[in-house]
Coordinates of C-alpha atoms and ligand atoms in Angstrom, one line a residue:
M1 CA 0.1 -0.1 -0.6
S2 CA 1.7 3.6 -0.7
H3 CA 1.3 6.6 1.4
P4 CA 0.3 9.7 0.5
P5 CA 3.8 12.0 0.0
I6 CA 5.0 14.5 2.3
L7 CA 5.4 18.6 1.5
V8 CA 8.7 19.0 3.1
S9 CA 10.7 22.4 3.2
A10 CA 13.6 22.1 1.4
C11 CA 16.1 23.5 3.6
L12 CA 15.3 20.9 5.9
L13 CA 16.3 18.0 2.7
G14 CA 20.0 20.0 2.4
V15 CA 18.7 22.7 -0.5
R16 CA 21.1 25.8 -0.1
C17 CA 17.2 27.8 -0.2
R18 CA 17.1 29.7 3.1
Y19 CA 17.5 33.5 3.4
D20 CA 21.5 33.9 3.8
G21 CA 22.0 30.7 0.9
G22 CA 23.0 28.8 3.6
T23 CA 21.0 25.3 4.3
K24 CA 19.9 23.4 8.1
P25 CA 19.2 19.9 7.2
V26 CA 17.7 17.4 9.5
E27 CA 18.6 14.4 9.2
R28 CA 15.4 12.7 11.0
V29 CA 13.3 14.6 8.6
I30 CA 16.1 13.2 5.6
E31 CA 15.1 9.7 6.8
L32 CA 11.7 9.6 6.0
S33 CA 12.6 9.7 2.0
K34 CA 13.3 5.8 3.0
R35 CA 9.7 5.4 3.2
F36 CA 8.1 8.1 1.9
T37 CA 8.3 10.9 -0.5
L38 CA 9.3 14.0 0.0
V39 CA 8.3 16.9 -1.8
P40 CA 10.6 19.4 -1.5
V41 CA 9.5 23.3 -1.6
C42 CA 10.6 26.7 -0.1
P43 CA 7.9 29.1 -0.5
E44 CA 9.9 32.4 -0.3
Q45 CA 11.8 31.4 -3.5
L46 CA 8.4 30.4 -4.8
G47 CA 7.0 33.7 -4.4
G48 CA 10.0 35.2 -6.5
L49 CA 12.0 36.2 -3.9
S50 CA 15.9 35.7 -4.5
T51 CA 18.4 33.6 -2.4
P52 CA 20.8 35.3 -0.6
R53 CA 17.8 37.6 0.6
I54 CA 17.2 40.2 3.2
A55 CA 15.8 38.4 6.5
H56 CA 11.5 39.2 7.2
E57 CA 9.4 38.7 9.9
R58 CA 5.8 38.6 9.8
K59 CA 4.3 41.5 12.5
D60 CA 1.1 43.2 12.3
G61 CA -0.6 40.5 10.3
R62 CA 2.0 41.6 7.8
V63 CA 5.5 40.4 6.9
V64 CA 7.9 42.7 6.5
S65 CA 12.1 42.9 5.5
E66 CA 14.7 44.3 7.9
H67 CA 14.5 47.2 6.1
G68 CA 11.2 48.1 6.3
N69 CA 9.4 47.1 3.1
D70 CA 5.9 44.9 2.5
A71 CA 6.8 41.3 1.6
T72 CA 3.3 40.4 2.4
E73 CA 2.3 39.8 -1.2
V74 CA 5.4 38.1 -2.3
F75 CA 5.2 35.4 1.4
D76 CA 1.4 35.3 0.3
R77 CA 2.1 33.8 -3.6
G78 CA 4.7 31.8 -2.0
A79 CA 2.7 30.1 0.2
A80 CA -0.1 29.9 -2.9
E81 CA 2.3 28.1 -4.7
A82 CA 3.4 25.8 -2.1
L83 CA -0.4 24.4 -1.1
R84 CA -0.9 24.3 -5.8
I85 CA 2.0 21.4 -5.3
A86 CA 0.8 19.9 -2.1
R87 CA -2.6 19.5 -4.2
I88 CA -0.9 18.6 -7.4
T89 CA 1.2 16.1 -5.5
G90 CA -1.4 14.5 -3.1
C91 CA 0.4 16.0 0.1
R92 CA -1.9 16.0 3.1
R93 CA 0.3 16.4 5.6
A94 CA 3.9 18.9 5.4
I95 CA 7.0 18.3 8.1
L96 CA 8.2 22.7 7.7
K97 CA 10.8 23.5 9.3
A98 CA 9.8 25.6 12.7
R99 CA 10.1 29.5 13.3
S100 CA 10.3 30.7 9.7
P101 CA 8.0 33.9 8.6
S102 CA 6.8 30.9 6.1
C103 CA 7.0 27.8 7.3
G104 CA 6.5 28.2 11.6
V105 CA 4.1 26.3 13.0
G106 CA 3.1 27.8 16.5
T107 CA 6.3 29.8 17.3
I108 CA 7.4 32.7 15.1
C109 CA 9.7 36.2 15.7
D110 CA 8.3 38.4 16.2
G111 CA 9.0 41.1 14.1
T112 CA 11.3 43.3 15.7
F113 CA 14.7 41.3 14.1
S114 CA 15.8 40.8 17.5
G115 CA 15.3 36.5 17.8
T116 CA 12.5 37.3 19.9
L117 CA 9.6 34.7 19.5
V118 CA 5.9 34.9 19.9
A119 CA 3.3 33.0 19.7
G120 CA 1.6 32.5 16.2
N121 CA 2.3 30.3 12.2
G122 CA 4.0 31.3 8.8
V123 CA 2.2 32.4 6.1
T124 CA 2.8 29.1 4.6
A125 CA 2.3 27.4 7.4
E126 CA -1.0 29.2 8.1
L127 CA -2.6 28.5 4.1
L128 CA -1.8 24.9 4.4
M129 CA -3.3 24.2 8.2
A130 CA -6.4 26.2 6.4
E131 CA -6.6 23.7 3.8
G132 CA -7.0 21.2 6.0
L133 CA -3.2 19.8 5.6
E134 CA -1.4 18.5 8.6
V135 CA 1.0 20.7 9.7
Q136 CA 4.2 20.0 12.0
T137 CA 7.8 21.7 12.2
D138 CA 11.0 19.9 12.3
E139 CA 11.4 19.7 15.7
S140 CA 8.0 18.1 16.4
F141 CA 6.7 15.9 14.0
T142 CA 5.5 12.1 14.9
L143 CA 4.3 9.9 12.9
S144 CA 0.8 8.7 13.3
G145 CA -1.1 5.6 13.3
G146 CA -1.2 3.5 9.6
D147 CA 1.8 4.9 8.8
P148 CA 4.9 2.9 8.1
P149 CA 7.0 1.4 10.9
Ligands
SF4_201 S1 10.7 29.5 3.4 FE1 10.9 27.2 4.6 S2 12.2 26.1 3.0 FE2 12.7 28.1 2.4 S3 14.5 28.6 3.6 FE3 12.6 29.3 4.6 S4 12.1 28.2 6.4 FE4 13.3 26.9 4.7

């Protein structure tokens, strides 16, 4: 029996798509590729941002750059494209990078670029959850019943 693929933040799989041109590979996530088809996405690249790029954070319902420019539209576009890919590939679950303004789940930076965390979700995580996907972070994900051992 085949299992639905999992949408994954590309940086967790070693793709160099982070704002600083780096990556954040997580072995526990990469290991899932032995049992599942993983679908890597970087919503910020999908939205049209370059790599490397200036850091962004969510603030007062918008997304702003470290220089104060409003990038909400770009982040919304990236979220929509990530959702499109999830739909095309049949992903019903996502494992996303913790605390990112796009991918964070439950906790994100507060918009002051000081490293302060607040309760909240990244733009893409929020959209995927609203569309019914199960969304977890690389730090918290668990496999639910019915998944292969
Ligand atoms: S937008 Fe998501 S996938 Fe892209 S670098 Fe940031 S955390 Fe990783």
